[in-house]
Coordinates of C-alpha atoms (C1' of nucleotides) in Angstrom, one line a residue:
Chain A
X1036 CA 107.0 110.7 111.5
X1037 CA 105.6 108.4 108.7
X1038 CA 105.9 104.7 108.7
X1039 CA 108.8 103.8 106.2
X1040 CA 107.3 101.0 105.5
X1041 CA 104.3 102.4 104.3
X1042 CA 106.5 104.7 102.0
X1043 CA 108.1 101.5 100.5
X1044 CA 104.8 100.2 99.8
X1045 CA 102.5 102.6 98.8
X1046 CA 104.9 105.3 97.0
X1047 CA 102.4 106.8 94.7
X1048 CA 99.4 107.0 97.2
X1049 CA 102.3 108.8 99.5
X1050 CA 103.1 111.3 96.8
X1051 CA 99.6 112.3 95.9
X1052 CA 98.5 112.6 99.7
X1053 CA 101.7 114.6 100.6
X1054 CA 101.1 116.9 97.7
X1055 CA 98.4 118.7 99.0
X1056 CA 100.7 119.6 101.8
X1057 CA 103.2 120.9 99.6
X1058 CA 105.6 117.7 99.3
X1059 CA 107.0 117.3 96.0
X1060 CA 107.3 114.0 94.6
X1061 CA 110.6 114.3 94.0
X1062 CA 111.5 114.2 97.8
X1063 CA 109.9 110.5 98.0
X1064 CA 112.0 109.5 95.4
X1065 CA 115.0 110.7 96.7
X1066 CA 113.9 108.9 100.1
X1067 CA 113.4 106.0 98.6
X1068 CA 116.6 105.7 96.9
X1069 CA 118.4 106.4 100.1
X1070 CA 115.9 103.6 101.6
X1071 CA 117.1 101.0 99.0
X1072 CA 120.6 101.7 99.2
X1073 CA 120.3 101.5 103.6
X1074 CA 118.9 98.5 103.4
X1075 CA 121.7 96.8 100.8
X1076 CA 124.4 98.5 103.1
X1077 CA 122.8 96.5 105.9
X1078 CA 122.4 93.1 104.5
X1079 CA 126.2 93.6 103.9
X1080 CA 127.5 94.4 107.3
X1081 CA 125.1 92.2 109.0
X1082 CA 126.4 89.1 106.8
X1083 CA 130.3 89.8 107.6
X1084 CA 128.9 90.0 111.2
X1085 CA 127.2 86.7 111.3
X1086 CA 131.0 85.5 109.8
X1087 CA 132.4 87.7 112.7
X1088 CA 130.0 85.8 115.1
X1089 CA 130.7 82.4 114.0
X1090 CA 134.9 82.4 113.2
X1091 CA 134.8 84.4 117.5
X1092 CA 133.3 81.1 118.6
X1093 CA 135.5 79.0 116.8
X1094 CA 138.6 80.9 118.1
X1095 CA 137.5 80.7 121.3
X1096 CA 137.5 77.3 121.1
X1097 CA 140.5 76.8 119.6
X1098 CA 141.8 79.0 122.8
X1099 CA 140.3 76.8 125.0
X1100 CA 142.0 74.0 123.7
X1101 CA 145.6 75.3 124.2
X1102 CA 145.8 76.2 120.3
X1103 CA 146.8 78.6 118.4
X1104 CA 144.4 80.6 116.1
X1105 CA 146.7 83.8 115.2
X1106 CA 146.2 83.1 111.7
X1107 CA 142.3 83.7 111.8
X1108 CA 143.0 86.2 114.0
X1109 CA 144.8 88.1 111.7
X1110 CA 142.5 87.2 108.7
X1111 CA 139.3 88.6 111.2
X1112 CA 141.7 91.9 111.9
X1113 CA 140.4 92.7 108.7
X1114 CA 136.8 91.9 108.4
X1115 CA 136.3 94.1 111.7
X1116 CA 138.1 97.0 109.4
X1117 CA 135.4 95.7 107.0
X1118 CA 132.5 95.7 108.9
X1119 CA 133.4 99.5 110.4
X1120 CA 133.8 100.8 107.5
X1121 CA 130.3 99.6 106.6
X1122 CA 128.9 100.8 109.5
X1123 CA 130.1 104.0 109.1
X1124 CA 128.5 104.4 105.5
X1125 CA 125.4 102.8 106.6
X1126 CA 125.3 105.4 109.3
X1127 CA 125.5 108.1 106.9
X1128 CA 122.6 106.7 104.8
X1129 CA 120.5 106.5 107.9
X1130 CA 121.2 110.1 108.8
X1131 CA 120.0 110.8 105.1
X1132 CA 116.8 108.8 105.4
X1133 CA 116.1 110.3 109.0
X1134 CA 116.9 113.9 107.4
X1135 CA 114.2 113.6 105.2
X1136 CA 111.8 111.1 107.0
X1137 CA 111.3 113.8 110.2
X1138 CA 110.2 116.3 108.0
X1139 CA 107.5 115.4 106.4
X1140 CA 104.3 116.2 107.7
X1141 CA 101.4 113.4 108.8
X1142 CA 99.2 112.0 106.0
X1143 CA 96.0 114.4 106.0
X1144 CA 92.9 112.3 106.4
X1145 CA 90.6 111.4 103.1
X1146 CA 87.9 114.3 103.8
X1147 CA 90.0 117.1 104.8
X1148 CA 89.5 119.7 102.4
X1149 CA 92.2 120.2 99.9
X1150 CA 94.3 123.0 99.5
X1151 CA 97.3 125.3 99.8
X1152 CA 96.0 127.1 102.9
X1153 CA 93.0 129.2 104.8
X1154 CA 91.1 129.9 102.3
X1155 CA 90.4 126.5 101.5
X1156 CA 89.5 125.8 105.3
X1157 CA 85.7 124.6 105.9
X1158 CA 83.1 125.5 108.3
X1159 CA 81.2 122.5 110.4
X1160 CA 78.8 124.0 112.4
X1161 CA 77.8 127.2 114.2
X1162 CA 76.7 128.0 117.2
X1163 CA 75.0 130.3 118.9
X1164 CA 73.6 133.9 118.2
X1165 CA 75.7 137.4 117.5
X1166 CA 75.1 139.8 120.0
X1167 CA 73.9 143.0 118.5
X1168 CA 74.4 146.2 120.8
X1169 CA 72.7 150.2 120.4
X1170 CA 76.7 151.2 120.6
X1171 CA 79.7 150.5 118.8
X1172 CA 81.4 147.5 120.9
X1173 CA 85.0 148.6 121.8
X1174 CA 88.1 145.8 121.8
X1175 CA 88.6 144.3 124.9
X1176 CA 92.0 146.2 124.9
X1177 CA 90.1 149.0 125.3
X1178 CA 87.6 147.9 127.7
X1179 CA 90.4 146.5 130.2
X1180 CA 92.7 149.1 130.1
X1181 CA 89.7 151.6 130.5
X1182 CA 88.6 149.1 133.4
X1183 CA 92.3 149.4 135.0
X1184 CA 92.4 145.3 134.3
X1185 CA 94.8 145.1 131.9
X1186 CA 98.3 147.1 131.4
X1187 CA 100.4 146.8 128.5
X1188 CA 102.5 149.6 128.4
X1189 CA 103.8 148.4 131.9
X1190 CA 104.2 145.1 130.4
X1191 CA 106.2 146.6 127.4
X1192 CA 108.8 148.5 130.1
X1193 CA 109.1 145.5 132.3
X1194 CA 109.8 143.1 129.2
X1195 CA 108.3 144.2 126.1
X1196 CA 105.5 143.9 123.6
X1197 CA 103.4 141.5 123.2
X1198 CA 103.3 141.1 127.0
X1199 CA 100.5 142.1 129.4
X1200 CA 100.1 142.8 133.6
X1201 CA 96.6 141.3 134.3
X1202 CA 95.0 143.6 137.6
X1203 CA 92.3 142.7 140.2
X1204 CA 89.4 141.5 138.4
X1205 CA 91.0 140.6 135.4
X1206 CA 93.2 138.5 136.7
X1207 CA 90.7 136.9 139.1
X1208 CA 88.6 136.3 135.6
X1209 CA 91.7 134.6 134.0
X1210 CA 91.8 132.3 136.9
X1211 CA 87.7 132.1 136.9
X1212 CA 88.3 130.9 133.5
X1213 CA 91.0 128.3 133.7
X1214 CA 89.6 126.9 136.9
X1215 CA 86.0 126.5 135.1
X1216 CA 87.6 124.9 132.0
X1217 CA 89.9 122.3 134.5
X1218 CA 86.8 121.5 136.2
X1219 CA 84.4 121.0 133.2
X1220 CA 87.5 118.5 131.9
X1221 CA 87.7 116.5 134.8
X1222 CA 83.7 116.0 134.7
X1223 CA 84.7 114.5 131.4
X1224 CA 88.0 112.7 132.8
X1225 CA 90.5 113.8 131.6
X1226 CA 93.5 113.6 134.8
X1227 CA 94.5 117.3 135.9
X1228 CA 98.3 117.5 135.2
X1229 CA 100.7 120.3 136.4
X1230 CA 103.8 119.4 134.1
X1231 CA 107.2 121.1 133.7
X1232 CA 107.0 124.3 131.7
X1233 CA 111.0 123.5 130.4
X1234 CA 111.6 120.4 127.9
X1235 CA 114.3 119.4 126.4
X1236 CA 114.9 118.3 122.9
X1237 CA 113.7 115.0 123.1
X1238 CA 110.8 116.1 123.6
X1239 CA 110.3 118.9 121.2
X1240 CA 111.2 116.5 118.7
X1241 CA 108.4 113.7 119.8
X1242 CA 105.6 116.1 119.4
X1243 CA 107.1 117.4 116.2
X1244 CA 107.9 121.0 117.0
X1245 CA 111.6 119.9 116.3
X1246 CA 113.8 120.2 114.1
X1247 CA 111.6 122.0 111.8
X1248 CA 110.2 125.1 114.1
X1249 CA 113.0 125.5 116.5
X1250 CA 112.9 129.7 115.7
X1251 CA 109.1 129.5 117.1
X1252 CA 110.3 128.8 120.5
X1253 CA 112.1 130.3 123.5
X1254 CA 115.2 128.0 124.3
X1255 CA 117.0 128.5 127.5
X1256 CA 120.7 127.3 127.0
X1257 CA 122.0 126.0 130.5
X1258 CA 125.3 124.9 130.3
X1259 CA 125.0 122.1 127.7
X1260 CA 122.0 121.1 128.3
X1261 CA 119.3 123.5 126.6
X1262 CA 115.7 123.8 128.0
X1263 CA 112.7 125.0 125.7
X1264 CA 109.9 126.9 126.8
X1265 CA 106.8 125.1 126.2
X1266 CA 104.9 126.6 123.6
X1267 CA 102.0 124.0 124.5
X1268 CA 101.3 121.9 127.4
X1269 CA 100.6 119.6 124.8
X1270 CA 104.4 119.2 124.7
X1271 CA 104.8 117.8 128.0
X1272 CA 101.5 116.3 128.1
X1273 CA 102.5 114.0 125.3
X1274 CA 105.7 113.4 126.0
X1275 CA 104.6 112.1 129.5
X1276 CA 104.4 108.6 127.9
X1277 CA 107.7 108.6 125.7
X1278 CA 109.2 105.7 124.9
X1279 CA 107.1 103.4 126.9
X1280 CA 104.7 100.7 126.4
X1281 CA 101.2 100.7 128.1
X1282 CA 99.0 98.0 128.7
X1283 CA 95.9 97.8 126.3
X1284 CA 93.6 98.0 129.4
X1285 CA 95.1 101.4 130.1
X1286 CA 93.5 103.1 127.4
X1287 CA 92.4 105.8 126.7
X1288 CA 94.3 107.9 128.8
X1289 CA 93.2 111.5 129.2
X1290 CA 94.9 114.0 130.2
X1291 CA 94.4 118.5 131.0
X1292 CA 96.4 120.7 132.3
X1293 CA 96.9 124.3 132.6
X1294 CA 100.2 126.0 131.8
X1295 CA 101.4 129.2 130.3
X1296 CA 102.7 128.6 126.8
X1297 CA 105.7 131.0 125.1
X1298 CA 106.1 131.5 121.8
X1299 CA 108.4 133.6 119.7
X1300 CA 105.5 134.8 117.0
X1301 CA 108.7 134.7 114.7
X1302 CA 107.0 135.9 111.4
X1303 CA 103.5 137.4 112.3
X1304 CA 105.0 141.1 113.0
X1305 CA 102.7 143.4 112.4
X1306 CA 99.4 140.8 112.9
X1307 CA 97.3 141.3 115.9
X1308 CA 99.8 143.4 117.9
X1309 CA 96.9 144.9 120.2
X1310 CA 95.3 142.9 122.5
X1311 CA 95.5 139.8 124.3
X1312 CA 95.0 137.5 120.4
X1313 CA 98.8 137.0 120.1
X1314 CA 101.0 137.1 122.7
X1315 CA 104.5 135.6 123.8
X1316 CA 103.1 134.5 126.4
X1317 CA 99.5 133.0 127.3
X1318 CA 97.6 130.7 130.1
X1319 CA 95.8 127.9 127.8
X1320 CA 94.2 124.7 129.2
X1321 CA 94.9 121.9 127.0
X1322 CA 93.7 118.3 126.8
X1323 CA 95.5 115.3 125.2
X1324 CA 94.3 111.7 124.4
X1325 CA 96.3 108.7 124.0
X1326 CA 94.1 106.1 122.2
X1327 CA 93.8 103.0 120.3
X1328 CA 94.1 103.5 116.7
X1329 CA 90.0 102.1 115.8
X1330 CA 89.4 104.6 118.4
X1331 CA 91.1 107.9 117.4
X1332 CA 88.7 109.4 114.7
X1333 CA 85.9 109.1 117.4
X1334 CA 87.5 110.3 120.0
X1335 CA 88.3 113.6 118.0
X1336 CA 85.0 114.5 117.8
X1337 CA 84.9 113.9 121.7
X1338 CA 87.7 115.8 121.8
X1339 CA 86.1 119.0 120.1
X1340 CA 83.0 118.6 121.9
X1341 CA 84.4 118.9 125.4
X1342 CA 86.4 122.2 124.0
X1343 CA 82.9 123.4 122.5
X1344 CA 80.9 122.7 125.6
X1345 CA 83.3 125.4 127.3
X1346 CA 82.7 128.0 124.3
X1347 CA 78.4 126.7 124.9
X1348 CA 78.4 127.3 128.5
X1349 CA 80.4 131.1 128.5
X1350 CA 77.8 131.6 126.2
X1351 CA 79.9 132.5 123.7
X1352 CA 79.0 132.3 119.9
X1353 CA 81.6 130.0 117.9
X1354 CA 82.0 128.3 114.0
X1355 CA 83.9 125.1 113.9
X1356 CA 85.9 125.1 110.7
X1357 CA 88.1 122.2 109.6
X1358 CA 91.7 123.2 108.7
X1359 CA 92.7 122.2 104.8
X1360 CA 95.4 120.2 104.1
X1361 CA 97.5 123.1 103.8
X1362 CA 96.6 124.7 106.9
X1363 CA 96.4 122.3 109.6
X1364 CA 99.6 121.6 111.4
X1365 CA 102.9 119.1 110.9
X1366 CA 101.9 116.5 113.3
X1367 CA 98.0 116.4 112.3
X1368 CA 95.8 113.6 110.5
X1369 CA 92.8 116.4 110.7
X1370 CA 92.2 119.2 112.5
X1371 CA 89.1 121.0 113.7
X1372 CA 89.5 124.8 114.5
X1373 CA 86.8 126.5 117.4
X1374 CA 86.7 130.6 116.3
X1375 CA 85.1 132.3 118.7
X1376 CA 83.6 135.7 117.5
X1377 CA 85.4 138.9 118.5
X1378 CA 82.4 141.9 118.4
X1379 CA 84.8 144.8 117.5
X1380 CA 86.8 142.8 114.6
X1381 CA 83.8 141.4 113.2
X1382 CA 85.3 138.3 112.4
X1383 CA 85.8 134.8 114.0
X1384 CA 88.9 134.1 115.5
X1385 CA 90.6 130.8 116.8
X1386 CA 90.5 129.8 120.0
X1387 CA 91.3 126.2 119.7
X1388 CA 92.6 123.5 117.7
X1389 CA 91.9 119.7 118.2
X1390 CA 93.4 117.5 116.3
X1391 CA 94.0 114.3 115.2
X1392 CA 97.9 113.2 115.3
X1393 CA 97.2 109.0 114.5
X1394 CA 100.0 107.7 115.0
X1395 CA 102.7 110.4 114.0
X1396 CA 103.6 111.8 117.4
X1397 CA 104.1 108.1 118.8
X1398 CA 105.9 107.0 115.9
X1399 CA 108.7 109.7 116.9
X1400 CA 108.3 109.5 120.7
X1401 CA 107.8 105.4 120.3
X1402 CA 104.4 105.6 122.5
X1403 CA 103.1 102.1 122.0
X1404 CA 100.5 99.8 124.1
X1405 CA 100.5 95.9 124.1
X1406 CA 97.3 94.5 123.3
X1407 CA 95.3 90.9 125.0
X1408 CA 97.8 88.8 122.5
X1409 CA 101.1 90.4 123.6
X1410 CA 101.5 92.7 120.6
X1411 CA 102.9 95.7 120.4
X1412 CA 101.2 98.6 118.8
X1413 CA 101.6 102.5 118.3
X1414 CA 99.0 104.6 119.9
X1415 CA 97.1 107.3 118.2
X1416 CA 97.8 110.9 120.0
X1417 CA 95.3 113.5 120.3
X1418 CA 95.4 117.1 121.5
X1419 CA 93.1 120.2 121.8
X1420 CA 92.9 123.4 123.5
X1421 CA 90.3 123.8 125.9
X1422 CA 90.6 126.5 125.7
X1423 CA 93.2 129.1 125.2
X1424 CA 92.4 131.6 128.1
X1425 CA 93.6 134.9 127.2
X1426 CA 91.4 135.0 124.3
X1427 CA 88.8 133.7 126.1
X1428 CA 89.2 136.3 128.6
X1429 CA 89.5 138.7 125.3
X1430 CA 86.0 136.7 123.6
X1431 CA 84.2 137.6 127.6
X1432 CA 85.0 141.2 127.6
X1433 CA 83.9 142.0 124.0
X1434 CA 80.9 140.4 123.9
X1435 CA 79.7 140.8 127.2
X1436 CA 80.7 144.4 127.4
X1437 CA 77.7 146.9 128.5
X1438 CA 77.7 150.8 127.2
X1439 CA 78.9 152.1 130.6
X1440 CA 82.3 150.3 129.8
X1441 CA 81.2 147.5 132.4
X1442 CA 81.4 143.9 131.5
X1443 CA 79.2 141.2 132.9
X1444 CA 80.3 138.1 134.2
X1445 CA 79.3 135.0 132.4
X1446 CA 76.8 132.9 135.1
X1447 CA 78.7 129.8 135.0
X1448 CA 81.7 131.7 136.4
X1449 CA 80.1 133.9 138.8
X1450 CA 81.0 131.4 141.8
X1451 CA 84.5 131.6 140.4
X1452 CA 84.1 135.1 140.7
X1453 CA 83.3 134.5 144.3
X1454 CA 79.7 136.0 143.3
X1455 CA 80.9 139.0 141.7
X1456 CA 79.0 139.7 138.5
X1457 CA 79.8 142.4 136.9
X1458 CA 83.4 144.5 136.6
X1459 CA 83.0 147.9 136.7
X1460 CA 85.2 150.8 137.1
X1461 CA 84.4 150.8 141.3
X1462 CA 85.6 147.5 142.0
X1463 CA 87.9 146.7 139.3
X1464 CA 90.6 146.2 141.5
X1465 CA 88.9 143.4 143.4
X1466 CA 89.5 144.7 147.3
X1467 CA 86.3 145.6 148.3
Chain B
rG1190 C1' 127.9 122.6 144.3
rG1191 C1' 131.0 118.2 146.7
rA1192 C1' 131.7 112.7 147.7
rG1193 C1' 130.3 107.7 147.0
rA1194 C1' 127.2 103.6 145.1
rG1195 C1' 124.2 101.8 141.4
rU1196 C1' 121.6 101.0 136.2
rU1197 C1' 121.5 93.2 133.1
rG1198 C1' 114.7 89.8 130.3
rG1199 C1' 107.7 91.2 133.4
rC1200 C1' 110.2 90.9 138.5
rA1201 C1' 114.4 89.2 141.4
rG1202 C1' 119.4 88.3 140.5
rA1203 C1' 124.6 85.9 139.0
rG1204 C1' 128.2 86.9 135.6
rU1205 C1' 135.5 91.4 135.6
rG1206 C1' 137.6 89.5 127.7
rG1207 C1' 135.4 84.1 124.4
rU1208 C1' 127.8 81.4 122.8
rA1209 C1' 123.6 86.3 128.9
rA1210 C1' 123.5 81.4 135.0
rU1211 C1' 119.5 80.7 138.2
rG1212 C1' 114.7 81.6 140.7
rC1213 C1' 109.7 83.6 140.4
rA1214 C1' 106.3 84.6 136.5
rC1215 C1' 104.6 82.9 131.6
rC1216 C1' 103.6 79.0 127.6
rG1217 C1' 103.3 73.6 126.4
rG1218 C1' 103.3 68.6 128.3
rA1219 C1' 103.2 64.6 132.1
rC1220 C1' 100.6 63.2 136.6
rU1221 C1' 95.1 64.1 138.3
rC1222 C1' 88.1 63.3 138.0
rG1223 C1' 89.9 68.4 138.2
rA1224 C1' 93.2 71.7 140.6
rA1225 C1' 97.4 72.6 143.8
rA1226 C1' 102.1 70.6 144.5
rU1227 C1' 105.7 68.0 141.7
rC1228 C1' 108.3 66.6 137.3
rC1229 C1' 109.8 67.4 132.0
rG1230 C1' 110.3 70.8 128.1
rG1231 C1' 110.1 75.8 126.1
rC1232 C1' 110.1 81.0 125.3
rG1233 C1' 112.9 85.7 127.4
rA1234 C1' 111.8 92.9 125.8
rA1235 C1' 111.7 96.1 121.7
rC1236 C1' 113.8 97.1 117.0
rC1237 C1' 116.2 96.2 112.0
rG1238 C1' 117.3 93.2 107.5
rG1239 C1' 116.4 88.8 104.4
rC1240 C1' 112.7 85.2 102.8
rU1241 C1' 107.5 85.1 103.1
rA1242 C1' 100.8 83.5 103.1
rA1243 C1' 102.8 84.1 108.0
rU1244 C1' 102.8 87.2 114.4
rA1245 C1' 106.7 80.8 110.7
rC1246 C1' 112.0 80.6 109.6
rC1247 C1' 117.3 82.7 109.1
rG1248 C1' 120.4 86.6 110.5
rG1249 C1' 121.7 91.2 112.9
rC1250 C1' 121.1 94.0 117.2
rG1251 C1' 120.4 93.8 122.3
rC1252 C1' 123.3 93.9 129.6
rA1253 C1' 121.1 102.7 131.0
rC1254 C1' 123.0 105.8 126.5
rG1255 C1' 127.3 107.3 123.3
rA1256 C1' 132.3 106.6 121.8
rG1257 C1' 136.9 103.8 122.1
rU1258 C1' 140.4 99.5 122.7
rU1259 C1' 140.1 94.2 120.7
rC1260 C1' 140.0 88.8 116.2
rG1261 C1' 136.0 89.1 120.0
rA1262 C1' 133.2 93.6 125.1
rA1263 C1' 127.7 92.9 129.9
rU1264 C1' 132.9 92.5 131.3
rC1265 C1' 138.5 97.1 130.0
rU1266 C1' 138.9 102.8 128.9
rC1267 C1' 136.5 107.7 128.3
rG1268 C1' 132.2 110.6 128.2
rU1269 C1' 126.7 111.4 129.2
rA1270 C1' 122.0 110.6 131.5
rC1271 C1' 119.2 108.9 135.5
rU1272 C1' 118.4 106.7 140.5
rC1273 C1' 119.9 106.2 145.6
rU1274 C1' 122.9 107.7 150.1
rC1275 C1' 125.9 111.4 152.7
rC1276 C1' 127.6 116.6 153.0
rU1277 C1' 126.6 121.7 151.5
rC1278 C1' 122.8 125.1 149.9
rC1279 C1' 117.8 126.3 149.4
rA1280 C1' 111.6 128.1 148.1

RNA sequence: GGAGAGUUGGCAGAGUGGUAAUGCACCGGACUCGAAAUCCGGCGAACCGGCUAAUACCGGCGCACGAGUUCGAAUCUCGUACUCUCCUCCA
């Protein structure tokens, strides 16, 4: 959520950042003429309620003195009718300012690239070296189902596509990969978190999935009371901190956890419907940041480095690409994308997505700190895969594949392995 | 799932229809060489609006949250959430 204030202040500047992310100028105006007319409807009621205030005390003194006040009475009967009325119509202006307000995305930062979508995205830095093979690579699907390590078309009986059984080694190298990443995080400090895979709305509004995504989630109704699926951990993770203040010396707090994450893929039929790329659901490790403001564009760039020291120690070759203004998501300043390369699509393909939130996220979930002087600030958010596993565990078994249909263990998770390195065929299943 | 109790300022804790006590803490002052103790005074979350150079001032709001009754609600009514205790059930 954006600052109102700023809005007010800096309409013009608002318009032209907000239109590279599809606003239209119009929809300021209209916010700002529902803005005006809140605050006029306020200065209104709260003036008959300071009369309110004062003509109560004086009738309760005239009460305490045996008198009798029944005409003010009557004349206050109607400035309460007065002042509800007000209220009510203010109420309806604030639902009007709030309907807009919570759907406008963040302000993009001054040298994100601009521009309606993808295309417009820009590449950082690579790393690392393609592998090249004497064979044609297969995808992974391929190599795990011929390995006996995946199993889809179980996974489509049982519940349906876009679904998957991992097997033996393969899901041993799932959680070889999660319990690497976790590890490698806490080196960095960030706090291991388990949190609850069901939210509630709250929630899904405070990180800003809701009330503009709802159809890109599971929700579980239960009773009254529905429940949504966590489509990120970053849900919980931020959300861990809603609505309180921290102490300045607190700062920064980091935070990883691993949870499975469920989305609905509403609109992406048809895209990647093979493989372990898009699935309902998926193990990803995420990290999130709360930080001071002066701190938040630095720590971003921390941020993506501890998700690219992952990709840099599996070995695995990546781009980093920044996200344009039309691409990158609601809730972020700037984002930086990590593609890893997929051998048998020929293509880089994303595998996770740091971004910057400032101070949108805490501005809707009122995460604030109080600084040395006793103020009270927002803090900046942060979040970032690190990284999503399943397409690791796809990026491992494409490029590390070997002609026989085997597929070498990266070194660093050999141990996690328990010193197996290779998956083959014999002991795919992991019992001897 | 059943029954009961609770939720007031940073903490503790009064207050059952008429301006939210008090203590600790905190801030300022007095005393002192200085400190502690003591005394005096003060502020009391966060948010919103007005006026602004202003974190100053004025006002609103504010006693878990929401609605209602009332001239007026921490206080009465209804609903919700959470916490605790007991029973039941349970990985």
């Amino acid at each position: 959520m954006l600052d109102m204030k700023v809005i007010r202040e800096k309409p013009d500047w608002i318009k032209d950042r907000l239109g590279t992310r599809g606003i239209k100028p119009e929809e300021i105006d209209e916010l700002l003429t529902l803005d005006q007319q809140r605050r006029e409807k306020i200065t209104a009621t709260e003036d008959l309620k300071a009369k309110r205030n004062k003509v109560s005390d004086q009738i309760a003194e005239v009460k305490r003195a045996k008198g009798d006040a029944s005409e003010t009475i009557a004349e206050m009967r109607q400035v309460g009718g007065q002042i509800k009325q007000l209220d009510k119509e203010l109420a309806e202006l604030e639902e009007k300012v709030r309907y807009i307000l919570v759907r406008l995305p963040n302000i993009p930062k001054e040298d994100v690239p601009i521009g309606p979508n993808e295309d417009y995205n820009k590449e950082v830095r690579k790393w690392g070296t393609l592998p090249t093979w004497d064979f044609t690579p297969k995808p992974h699907w391929d190599i795990g189902e011929a390995l006996g390590i995946l199993d889809w078309d179980r996974a489509a009986k049982v519940t349906g596509a876009r679904f998957v059984y991992y097997k033996g080694l393969g899901s041993r190298l799932e959680r070889a990969v999660y319990n690497f990443m976790l590890d490698e995080h806490q080196k960095e400090g960030y706090e291991e978190i388990i949190p609850p895979y069901l939210v509630n709305k709250d929630s899904m509004f405070g990180t800003g999935q809701f009330p503009k995504f709802t159809k890109d989630v599971y929700t579980i109704i239960d009773e009254d009371e529905p429940l949504t699926l966590i489509p990120t951990a970053e849900v919980p993770l931020t959300n861990y901190y809603r609505g309180e203040i921290l102490d300045e010396k607190q700062l920064p707090v980091y935070f990883t956890a691993l949870t499975p994450c469920f989305r609905s893929e509403a609109g992406s039929a048809g895209r990647d419907t093979r493989g372990l790329i898009r699935m309902h659901q998926f193990n990803k490790v995420e990290m999130v940041k709360y930080v001071k403001p002066e701190e938040s564009w630095n720590e971003l760039e921390k941020l993506t480095n501890d998700a690219e020291e992952i990709l840099q120690k599996l070995k695995l070759p990546y781009h980093v690409i920044t996200l344009s203004t039309g691409d990158a998501s609601f809730t972020s300043a700037k984002t930086y994308d990590l593609e890893v390369w997929i051998p048998a699509q020929d293509t880089y393909r994303e595998i996770s997505s740091c971004s910057n939130c400032t101070d949108f996220q805490a501005r809707r979930a009122q995460i604030r700190y109080r600084d040395a002087d006793g103020k009270v600030h927002l803090v900046h958010t942060l979040n970032g895969s690190g990284l999503a596993v399943g397409r690791t565990v796809a990026a491992i078994l494409e490029n590390y594949q070997n002609e026989d249909g085997s597929v070498t263990i990266p070194d660093v998770l050999v141990p996690y392995m328990h010193g197996i390195t290779k998956i083959t065929k014999e002991n795919a299943n992991g019992l001897n």
